[in-house]
Amino acid sequence: MTSSGPATDLDQVVLPAIPPVHLSSGRLSALQVTDRLRRGSQILGRFETSGLAGFKVSAQGRALRVQVSLSTDERSVSGWHEGRTEMSPRPRLIQVLSQGRLRQCVLLRGRKAHARVAFDLSPDEIPDDGLICVEALDITEGDGVRDEVRTAVAGRVAEDGVAGVRLDKVVFEEPPVVDYDPDTLDGARCELYSLISAGGLANANRQGARVLRSGMFVVNPVLKDRFGSSGRITLRLGTKAEAVSMIPATWRRVNSELRWLRHTTRRLLQSAAPSVERVISVRDGDLGEPAQRVRGNITELELSGPATSPLLVILGPCPDAIPTLESGTEHR
């Protein structure tokens, strides 16, 4: 055996991932470091609780775009690795960090929720050894989360929210030279672009309004020159009738759905526009009275595009209807 410093002839040579690359297996050598992440074969792994994955990437002095895919399934519960199966009915609110900085937050609701996170790393954020870390932390953890956020979500989100969450894929690539984006996106596309997170992408091809069943959603810092990255944003909030399968059994027994439809339409027309109770920056705390304007049963919420910290938007009660995000408009 010969050695040169700490290395020996028996040490395996670790080949870094060379962008552009899609990493979707925990068996790849590029996944160098794991903390409370059980490696998978067809996914990168599954978190036992809040944890970390570290990747060796050959950045060669370039900026990198990082895209992270997270999801939940029937095993996404606290203590899943010890055989527990009981799932909390509450949504999960998760921080995603890289190189020690908070990048975005995701809200995951239900057993089959998917979320995408996207952010750019500058060359000076990538060390010479090419180690890039991606962390997933419950919203109650970490030094930078303000107490106002923890108080606002207490009893509204699941405890140990990262437990059992799947790390499906991480993509490393160079940022494109130019990104083109429209000035207006519907609610579903706002989530696809990772501007907002309201429960997860059940169907990446879905378009139209985004139902806000959790009574809250997150507005995230987004990629440079992408929708929501500059100027102010106007989010249009509306209401939607509850689905037939969700209404009480007494209504399901009526002889005609037409009777229910007339009843629901009447209630929707009489219902007030949704209201926003609070807007809280995860890092900076309560932002004061939210700027909102009511037009009929539509509320227009005006926000500054978040640059460094996600914003948590808390909605007021919405009797007889479900609040929705109809669309978002960026004012450049």
CSV table of C-alpha atoms in Angstrom, one decimal:
chain,number,residue,atom,x,y,z
A,1,MET,CA,0.0,0.0,0.0
A,2,THR,CA,1.3,3.4,-0.9
A,3,SER,CA,-0.2,6.7,0.2
A,4,SER,CA,0.1,10.3,-0.8
A,5,GLY,CA,-1.4,12.4,2.0
A,6,PRO,CA,-4.7,10.9,3.2
A,7,ALA,CA,-5.4,9.0,0.0
A,8,THR,CA,-4.3,5.4,-0.7
A,9,ASP,CA,-4.4,3.0,-3.6
A,10,LEU,CA,-7.4,1.3,-2.1
A,11,ASP,CA,-9.5,4.5,-2.1
A,12,GLN,CA,-12.2,4.6,-4.8
A,13,VAL,CA,-11.9,7.4,-7.3
A,14,VAL,CA,-15.1,9.5,-7.0
A,15,LEU,CA,-16.2,10.9,-10.4
A,16,PRO,CA,-18.0,14.2,-10.0
A,17,ALA,CA,-21.3,14.9,-11.8
A,18,ILE,CA,-20.6,16.9,-15.0
A,19,PRO,CA,-23.5,19.3,-15.8
A,20,PRO,CA,-25.9,19.1,-17.4
A,21,VAL,CA,-26.8,16.0,-15.4
A,22,HIS,CA,-30.0,14.5,-13.9
A,23,LEU,CA,-29.3,12.5,-10.7
A,24,SER,CA,-32.1,10.2,-9.7
A,25,SER,CA,-30.5,7.3,-7.9
A,26,GLY,CA,-28.9,7.1,-4.5
A,27,ARG,CA,-26.4,4.5,-5.8
A,28,LEU,CA,-24.4,7.1,-7.8
A,29,SER,CA,-21.0,8.1,-6.5
A,30,ALA,CA,-21.7,11.8,-7.1
A,31,LEU,CA,-24.0,11.6,-4.0
A,32,GLN,CA,-21.2,11.9,-1.6
A,33,VAL,CA,-22.8,12.9,1.7
A,34,THR,CA,-26.1,12.0,3.4
A,35,ASP,CA,-27.5,13.0,6.7
A,36,ARG,CA,-30.8,11.3,7.8
A,37,LEU,CA,-31.4,10.4,4.2
A,38,ARG,CA,-31.9,6.7,3.2
A,39,ARG,CA,-30.5,6.1,-0.2
A,40,GLY,CA,-32.8,4.7,-2.9
A,41,SER,CA,-32.2,2.9,-6.2
A,42,GLN,CA,-34.9,4.6,-8.4
A,43,ILE,CA,-34.9,7.8,-6.3
A,44,LEU,CA,-32.1,9.6,-4.6
A,45,GLY,CA,-33.5,8.7,-1.2
A,46,ARG,CA,-36.1,9.2,1.5
A,47,PHE,CA,-35.6,11.5,4.5
A,48,GLU,CA,-36.0,10.0,8.0
A,49,THR,CA,-36.5,13.5,9.2
A,50,SER,CA,-35.0,16.9,8.4
A,51,GLY,CA,-31.7,16.1,6.6
A,52,LEU,CA,-29.2,16.7,3.9
A,53,ALA,CA,-27.7,15.4,0.6
A,54,GLY,CA,-24.3,16.5,-0.7
A,55,PHE,CA,-23.3,16.1,-4.3
A,56,LYS,CA,-19.9,16.4,-5.9
A,57,VAL,CA,-20.3,18.4,-9.0
A,58,SER,CA,-17.7,19.6,-11.6
A,59,ALA,CA,-18.8,23.3,-11.8
A,60,GLN,CA,-15.4,24.5,-13.2
A,61,GLY,CA,-16.0,28.0,-12.1
A,62,ARG,CA,-19.4,28.3,-13.7
A,63,ALA,CA,-22.7,29.3,-12.2
A,64,LEU,CA,-25.2,26.4,-11.9
A,65,ARG,CA,-28.9,26.1,-11.9
A,66,VAL,CA,-30.2,23.5,-9.5
A,67,GLN,CA,-33.7,21.9,-9.7
A,68,VAL,CA,-34.9,19.7,-6.9
A,69,SER,CA,-37.9,17.4,-7.1
A,70,LEU,CA,-39.6,16.3,-3.8
A,71,SER,CA,-42.7,14.1,-3.3
A,72,THR,CA,-44.8,12.3,-0.7
A,73,ASP,CA,-46.5,8.8,-0.8
A,74,GLU,CA,-48.0,6.4,1.7
A,75,ARG,CA,-44.7,5.9,3.4
A,76,SER,CA,-44.2,9.6,4.1
A,77,VAL,CA,-44.8,9.5,7.8
A,78,SER,CA,-42.7,10.1,11.0
A,79,GLY,CA,-40.9,6.9,11.9
A,80,TRP,CA,-41.5,5.2,8.5
A,81,HIS,CA,-38.1,3.5,8.8
A,82,GLU,CA,-39.3,1.9,12.1
A,83,GLY,CA,-42.6,0.6,10.6
A,84,ARG,CA,-45.0,3.4,11.5
A,85,THR,CA,-47.8,4.1,9.0
A,86,GLU,CA,-49.9,6.8,10.6
A,87,MET,CA,-50.0,10.0,8.5
A,88,SER,CA,-50.9,13.4,9.7
A,89,PRO,CA,-53.9,15.0,7.8
A,90,ARG,CA,-52.1,18.4,7.9
A,91,PRO,CA,-49.9,19.7,5.1
A,92,ARG,CA,-46.1,19.9,5.4
A,93,LEU,CA,-44.2,23.2,5.2
A,94,ILE,CA,-40.6,22.5,4.3
A,95,GLN,CA,-37.6,24.8,3.8
A,96,VAL,CA,-35.1,23.9,1.1
A,97,LEU,CA,-31.6,25.2,1.6
A,98,SER,CA,-28.4,25.0,-0.4
A,99,GLN,CA,-24.9,26.0,0.7
A,100,GLY,CA,-26.4,27.1,4.0
A,101,ARG,CA,-28.9,29.6,2.5
A,102,LEU,CA,-32.7,29.3,2.4
A,103,ARG,CA,-33.7,29.1,-1.3
A,104,GLN,CA,-37.4,28.3,-1.3
A,105,CYS,CA,-40.2,26.7,0.8
A,106,VAL,CA,-42.7,24.1,-0.4
A,107,LEU,CA,-46.1,23.2,1.0
A,108,LEU,CA,-47.0,19.6,0.4
A,109,ARG,CA,-50.5,18.3,1.1
A,110,GLY,CA,-51.8,14.7,0.8
A,111,ARG,CA,-50.3,11.3,0.0
A,112,LYS,CA,-49.4,12.0,-3.6
A,113,ALA,CA,-48.0,15.5,-3.7
A,114,HIS,CA,-45.1,16.6,-5.8
A,115,ALA,CA,-43.1,19.9,-5.6
A,116,ARG,CA,-40.3,21.5,-7.6
A,117,VAL,CA,-37.7,23.8,-6.3
A,118,ALA,CA,-35.4,25.8,-8.6
A,119,PHE,CA,-32.5,28.2,-7.8
A,120,ASP,CA,-29.2,29.4,-9.1
A,121,LEU,CA,-25.8,29.1,-7.5
A,122,SER,CA,-23.1,31.7,-8.3
A,123,PRO,CA,-19.5,30.5,-8.8
A,124,ASP,CA,-18.4,31.9,-5.4
A,125,GLU,CA,-21.1,29.7,-3.7
A,126,ILE,CA,-19.5,26.5,-5.0
A,127,PRO,CA,-16.3,25.4,-3.2
A,128,ASP,CA,-13.2,24.1,-5.0
A,129,ASP,CA,-14.1,20.5,-4.1
A,130,GLY,CA,-17.4,20.9,-5.9
A,131,LEU,CA,-19.5,19.8,-2.9
A,132,ILE,CA,-23.1,21.1,-3.3
A,133,CYS,CA,-25.5,20.5,-0.4
A,134,VAL,CA,-29.3,20.4,-0.6
A,135,GLU,CA,-31.1,20.4,2.8
A,136,ALA,CA,-34.7,19.9,3.7
A,137,LEU,CA,-35.8,21.3,7.0
A,138,ASP,CA,-39.1,21.4,8.8
A,139,ILE,CA,-40.4,25.0,9.0
A,140,THR,CA,-40.0,25.0,12.8
A,141,GLU,CA,-36.2,24.2,12.5
A,142,GLY,CA,-33.2,26.4,11.8
A,143,ASP,CA,-31.9,29.6,13.2
A,144,GLY,CA,-33.3,31.9,10.6
A,145,VAL,CA,-37.1,31.2,10.9
A,146,ARG,CA,-38.9,34.1,12.7
A,147,ASP,CA,-41.1,33.3,15.7
A,148,GLU,CA,-44.1,34.9,13.9
A,149,VAL,CA,-43.9,32.1,11.3
A,150,ARG,CA,-43.8,29.4,13.9
A,151,THR,CA,-46.7,30.9,15.7
A,152,ALA,CA,-48.8,31.3,12.6
A,153,VAL,CA,-48.4,27.7,11.5
A,154,ALA,CA,-48.7,26.0,14.9
A,155,GLY,CA,-51.5,23.5,14.6
A,156,ARG,CA,-51.9,24.1,10.9
A,157,VAL,CA,-49.0,22.1,9.5
A,158,ALA,CA,-47.7,18.7,10.3
A,159,GLU,CA,-44.9,18.2,12.9
A,160,ASP,CA,-41.7,16.7,11.5
A,161,GLY,CA,-42.8,17.7,8.1
A,162,VAL,CA,-39.8,16.3,6.2
A,163,ALA,CA,-40.2,12.8,7.6
A,164,GLY,CA,-40.6,10.2,4.8
A,165,VAL,CA,-40.5,12.8,2.0
A,166,ARG,CA,-38.8,11.5,-1.1
A,167,LEU,CA,-35.9,13.2,-2.8
A,168,ASP,CA,-36.8,12.1,-6.3
A,169,LYS,CA,-34.3,13.9,-8.5
A,170,VAL,CA,-31.7,16.8,-8.5
A,171,VAL,CA,-30.7,18.4,-11.8
A,172,PHE,CA,-27.5,20.5,-12.3
A,173,GLU,CA,-27.2,22.5,-15.4
A,174,GLU,CA,-25.9,25.9,-16.6
A,175,PRO,CA,-28.4,28.7,-16.5
A,176,PRO,CA,-29.7,29.6,-19.9
A,177,VAL,CA,-28.5,32.9,-21.4
A,178,VAL,CA,-32.1,34.2,-21.8
A,179,ASP,CA,-35.3,33.2,-20.1
A,180,TYR,CA,-38.6,34.3,-21.7
A,181,ASP,CA,-41.7,34.6,-19.5
A,182,PRO,CA,-45.1,36.1,-19.9
A,183,ASP,CA,-46.4,38.9,-17.7
A,184,THR,CA,-49.4,36.8,-16.5
A,185,LEU,CA,-49.7,33.2,-15.4
A,186,ASP,CA,-52.7,31.2,-14.2
A,187,GLY,CA,-52.6,29.8,-10.7
A,188,ALA,CA,-51.5,26.3,-11.7
A,189,ARG,CA,-48.6,27.7,-13.8
A,190,CYS,CA,-47.6,29.9,-10.9
A,191,GLU,CA,-46.9,26.7,-8.9
A,192,LEU,CA,-45.3,25.0,-11.8
A,193,TYR,CA,-42.8,27.9,-12.1
A,194,SER,CA,-42.2,27.5,-8.3
A,195,LEU,CA,-43.3,31.1,-7.7
A,196,ILE,CA,-46.0,29.8,-5.3
A,197,SER,CA,-46.4,26.5,-3.4
A,198,ALA,CA,-49.9,25.6,-2.3
A,199,GLY,CA,-49.9,21.8,-1.8
A,200,GLY,CA,-48.0,20.3,-4.7
A,201,LEU,CA,-48.2,19.5,-8.4
A,202,ALA,CA,-50.6,16.7,-8.6
A,203,ASN,CA,-50.6,17.1,-12.4
A,204,ALA,CA,-47.8,19.1,-14.1
A,205,ASN,CA,-50.0,19.6,-17.1
A,206,ARG,CA,-52.9,21.1,-15.2
A,207,GLN,CA,-53.9,24.7,-16.1
A,208,GLY,CA,-56.3,27.2,-14.6
A,209,ALA,CA,-57.0,28.2,-11.0
A,210,ARG,CA,-55.1,26.6,-8.1
A,211,VAL,CA,-57.3,25.5,-5.2
A,212,LEU,CA,-56.0,26.7,-1.8
A,213,ARG,CA,-57.4,24.0,0.5
A,214,SER,CA,-54.7,24.6,3.2
A,215,GLY,CA,-55.8,28.1,3.9
A,216,MET,CA,-52.3,29.3,3.2
A,217,PHE,CA,-49.6,29.3,0.5
A,218,VAL,CA,-46.0,30.3,0.0
A,219,VAL,CA,-44.7,33.0,-2.4
A,220,ASN,CA,-41.0,32.1,-3.3
A,221,PRO,CA,-38.0,33.9,-4.6
A,222,VAL,CA,-37.6,32.7,-8.2
A,223,LEU,CA,-34.9,32.5,-10.8
A,224,LYS,CA,-33.3,35.7,-12.1
A,225,ASP,CA,-35.3,37.1,-15.1
A,226,ARG,CA,-38.1,34.6,-14.5
A,227,PHE,CA,-41.7,35.4,-13.7
A,228,GLY,CA,-42.0,37.1,-10.3
A,229,SER,CA,-38.3,38.0,-10.0
A,230,SER,CA,-38.6,41.8,-10.4
A,231,GLY,CA,-41.0,44.6,-9.6
A,232,ARG,CA,-44.4,43.9,-8.0
A,233,ILE,CA,-46.8,41.0,-8.3
A,234,THR,CA,-50.5,41.0,-8.2
A,235,LEU,CA,-52.2,37.7,-7.2
A,236,ARG,CA,-55.9,37.4,-8.0
A,237,LEU,CA,-57.7,35.3,-5.4
A,238,GLY,CA,-61.2,33.9,-6.0
A,239,THR,CA,-63.6,31.2,-4.8
A,240,LYS,CA,-64.8,27.8,-6.0
A,241,ALA,CA,-67.7,25.6,-5.1
A,242,GLU,CA,-66.9,22.4,-3.1
A,243,ALA,CA,-66.9,19.3,-5.3
A,244,VAL,CA,-70.0,17.0,-5.1
A,245,SER,CA,-68.0,14.2,-3.4
A,246,MET,CA,-66.9,16.6,-0.6
A,247,ILE,CA,-70.3,17.9,0.4
A,248,PRO,CA,-72.3,16.4,3.3
A,249,ALA,CA,-74.0,13.0,2.7
A,250,THR,CA,-77.5,14.6,3.0
A,251,TRP,CA,-76.8,16.6,-0.1
A,252,ARG,CA,-75.5,13.6,-2.0
A,253,ARG,CA,-78.8,11.9,-1.5
A,254,VAL,CA,-80.9,14.5,-3.3
A,255,ASN,CA,-82.6,13.2,-6.4
A,256,SER,CA,-81.1,15.8,-8.8
A,257,GLU,CA,-77.7,17.4,-8.9
A,258,LEU,CA,-79.4,20.4,-10.4
A,259,ARG,CA,-80.8,21.3,-7.1
A,260,TRP,CA,-77.4,21.2,-5.5
A,261,LEU,CA,-75.9,23.2,-8.3
A,262,ARG,CA,-78.5,25.9,-7.9
A,263,HIS,CA,-77.9,26.0,-4.2
A,264,THR,CA,-74.1,26.2,-4.6
A,265,THR,CA,-74.3,28.9,-7.3
A,266,ARG,CA,-76.5,31.0,-5.1
A,267,ARG,CA,-74.1,30.7,-2.2
A,268,LEU,CA,-71.1,31.5,-4.3
A,269,LEU,CA,-72.7,34.7,-5.7
A,270,GLN,CA,-73.6,35.8,-2.2
A,271,SER,CA,-70.2,34.9,-0.7
A,272,ALA,CA,-67.6,37.6,-0.1
A,273,ALA,CA,-64.2,37.7,-1.8
A,274,PRO,CA,-61.4,35.8,0.0
A,275,SER,CA,-59.4,37.8,2.4
A,276,VAL,CA,-55.7,37.8,3.3
A,277,GLU,CA,-55.1,38.0,7.1
A,278,ARG,CA,-51.3,38.2,7.1
A,279,VAL,CA,-48.2,38.1,4.9
A,280,ILE,CA,-45.1,36.9,6.8
A,281,SER,CA,-41.5,36.7,5.6
A,282,VAL,CA,-39.9,33.6,6.8
A,283,ARG,CA,-36.7,35.5,7.5
A,284,ASP,CA,-37.9,39.1,8.2
A,285,GLY,CA,-41.2,38.5,10.0
A,286,ASP,CA,-44.6,40.1,9.6
A,287,LEU,CA,-44.8,42.6,6.7
A,288,GLY,CA,-47.7,44.5,8.2
A,289,GLU,CA,-51.2,45.1,6.6
A,290,PRO,CA,-51.3,43.4,3.2
A,291,ALA,CA,-52.2,45.5,0.2
A,292,GLN,CA,-55.4,44.0,-1.1
A,293,ARG,CA,-58.2,45.3,-3.2
A,294,VAL,CA,-61.6,43.7,-3.6
A,295,ARG,CA,-63.5,43.6,-6.9
A,296,GLY,CA,-66.7,41.6,-6.7
A,297,ASN,CA,-65.7,38.2,-5.4
A,298,ILE,CA,-62.1,38.6,-6.5
A,299,THR,CA,-59.3,39.9,-4.2
A,300,GLU,CA,-56.2,41.4,-5.7
A,301,LEU,CA,-53.2,40.9,-3.4
A,302,GLU,CA,-50.2,43.1,-4.2
A,303,LEU,CA,-46.7,42.0,-3.1
A,304,SER,CA,-43.2,42.9,-3.8
A,305,GLY,CA,-41.5,40.0,-5.6
A,306,PRO,CA,-39.5,38.3,-2.8
A,307,ALA,CA,-35.8,38.5,-3.4
A,308,THR,CA,-34.2,36.5,-0.6
A,309,SER,CA,-36.9,35.0,1.7
A,310,PRO,CA,-40.2,33.2,1.0
A,311,LEU,CA,-43.4,34.8,2.0
A,312,LEU,CA,-46.1,32.9,3.9
A,313,VAL,CA,-49.6,34.1,3.0
A,314,ILE,CA,-52.3,33.3,5.5
A,315,LEU,CA,-55.9,33.4,4.2
A,316,GLY,CA,-59.0,34.3,6.3
A,317,PRO,CA,-62.0,32.0,6.6
A,318,CYS,CA,-64.0,31.5,3.4
A,319,PRO,CA,-67.5,30.1,4.4
A,320,ASP,CA,-69.4,28.0,1.9
A,321,ALA,CA,-66.6,28.0,-0.7
A,322,ILE,CA,-62.9,27.2,-1.3
A,323,PRO,CA,-60.4,30.0,-1.9
A,324,THR,CA,-58.4,29.8,-5.2
A,325,LEU,CA,-55.5,31.5,-6.8
A,326,GLU,CA,-56.8,32.6,-10.2
A,327,SER,CA,-53.7,34.1,-11.7
A,328,GLY,CA,-50.6,36.2,-11.1
A,329,THR,CA,-49.4,39.3,-12.9
A,330,GLU,CA,-45.9,40.7,-12.8
A,331,HIS,CA,-45.5,44.5,-13.1
A,332,ARG,CA,-42.0,45.1,-14.6
